[in-house]
């Protein structure tokens, strides 16, 4: 099935610094989703990107979908302690399964 | 009301036992999933059910069996539990078949001793 690589696996930032996580696929994607999982919690949907080159913003979060629809990124501006958690990109495979990237665990130091 | 609820939240059991985890969704969704999350946070899909039919069965041991009595429920039964089964198991549902927002349950932390 389709795979997606996500980097970095871990990221520690000082509060107020920016943060970015990246996802890459070797094949063209129909869409890509992003989820956030707080420590001890469950994955929660953030956004879905469908169009080539799409950029969407949610307050301090900026999501991008590459022109070739093979990569995506999530950028957080001026991180806060509430941003702590694991961020996953998720793709829909040909078998209609939701495949998760390996996740980026974000730690924000106060 | 909780959209996707699974029980129990915690489960501690001995090796060799058989256990079940229940999942129910009240969203009217067509597809339900079971995921396993290991200690490194990797989320691996185990099963998905669409309209009571299994449409994906990843390479999981046949000790794991999904059971769906109706569209709103997808239970996970595990036979002969092993130490390596210790993980957090998440149930999820989607309206369509994998290309729409997924709603997750709170998770069941299974510890096999």
GROMACS .gro file of C-alpha atoms in nm, chain A residues 9-10 31 33 35 37 39-45 48 86 88 91-92 95-103 105, chain B residues 9 33 35 37 39-43 45 48 55-56 58 90 94 97-107 109:
model
   56
    9UNK     CA    1   1.025   1.223   1.460
   10UNK     CA    2   1.089   1.451   1.756
   31UNK     CA    3  -0.549   1.425  -0.065
   33UNK     CA    4  -0.506   1.503   0.615
   35UNK     CA    5  -0.425   1.518   1.286
   37UNK     CA    6  -0.283   1.390   1.928
   39UNK     CA    7  -0.043   1.343   2.530
   40UNK     CA    8  -0.274   1.075   2.663
   41UNK     CA    9  -0.539   1.167   2.407
   42UNK     CA   10  -0.666   1.047   2.075
   43UNK     CA   11  -0.599   1.178   1.723
   44UNK     CA   12  -0.812   1.477   1.632
   45UNK     CA   13  -0.866   1.592   1.275
   48UNK     CA   14  -0.770   1.806   0.472
   86UNK     CA   15   0.208   1.448   1.817
   88UNK     CA   16   0.036   1.313   1.201
   91UNK     CA   17  -0.315   0.962   0.343
   92UNK     CA   18  -0.597   0.770   0.181
   95UNK     CA   19  -0.756   0.036  -0.071
   96UNK     CA   20  -0.941   0.320   0.098
   97UNK     CA   21  -0.741   0.284   0.413
   98UNK     CA   22  -0.622   0.574   0.623
   99UNK     CA   23  -0.245   0.540   0.650
  100UNK     CA   24  -0.072   0.745   0.916
  101UNK     CA   25   0.272   0.895   0.890
  102UNK     CA   26   0.510   0.813   1.174
  103UNK     CA   27   0.422   1.138   1.348
  105UNK     CA   28   0.625   1.458   1.866
  119UNK     CA   29  -1.035   0.267   2.872
  143UNK     CA   30  -1.154   0.106   1.190
  145UNK     CA   31  -0.576   0.102   1.497
  147UNK     CA   32  -0.053   0.252   1.861
  149UNK     CA   33   0.506   0.304   2.249
  150UNK     CA   34   0.671   0.511   1.974
  151UNK     CA   35   0.332   0.655   1.876
  152UNK     CA   36   0.317   0.465   1.545
  153UNK     CA   37  -0.046   0.418   1.444
  155UNK     CA   38  -0.431   0.014   1.088
  158UNK     CA   39  -1.173  -0.159   0.869
  165UNK     CA   40  -1.266  -0.436   0.338
  166UNK     CA   41  -0.914  -0.429   0.476
  168UNK     CA   42  -0.374  -0.593   0.748
  200UNK     CA   43  -0.809   0.310   1.890
  204UNK     CA   44  -1.552   0.783   0.875
  207UNK     CA   45  -1.434   0.506   0.283
  208UNK     CA   46  -1.111   0.664   0.399
  209UNK     CA   47  -1.110   1.001   0.227
  210UNK     CA   48  -1.303   1.201   0.484
  211UNK     CA   49  -1.242   1.316   0.838
  212UNK     CA   50  -1.196   1.033   1.084
  213UNK     CA   51  -1.335   1.046   1.434
  214UNK     CA   52  -1.146   0.851   1.699
  215UNK     CA   53  -1.248   0.697   2.025
  216UNK     CA   54  -1.062   0.772   2.346
  217UNK     CA   55  -0.845   0.464   2.316
  219UNK     CA   56  -0.468   0.099   2.690
   0.00000   0.00000   0.00000
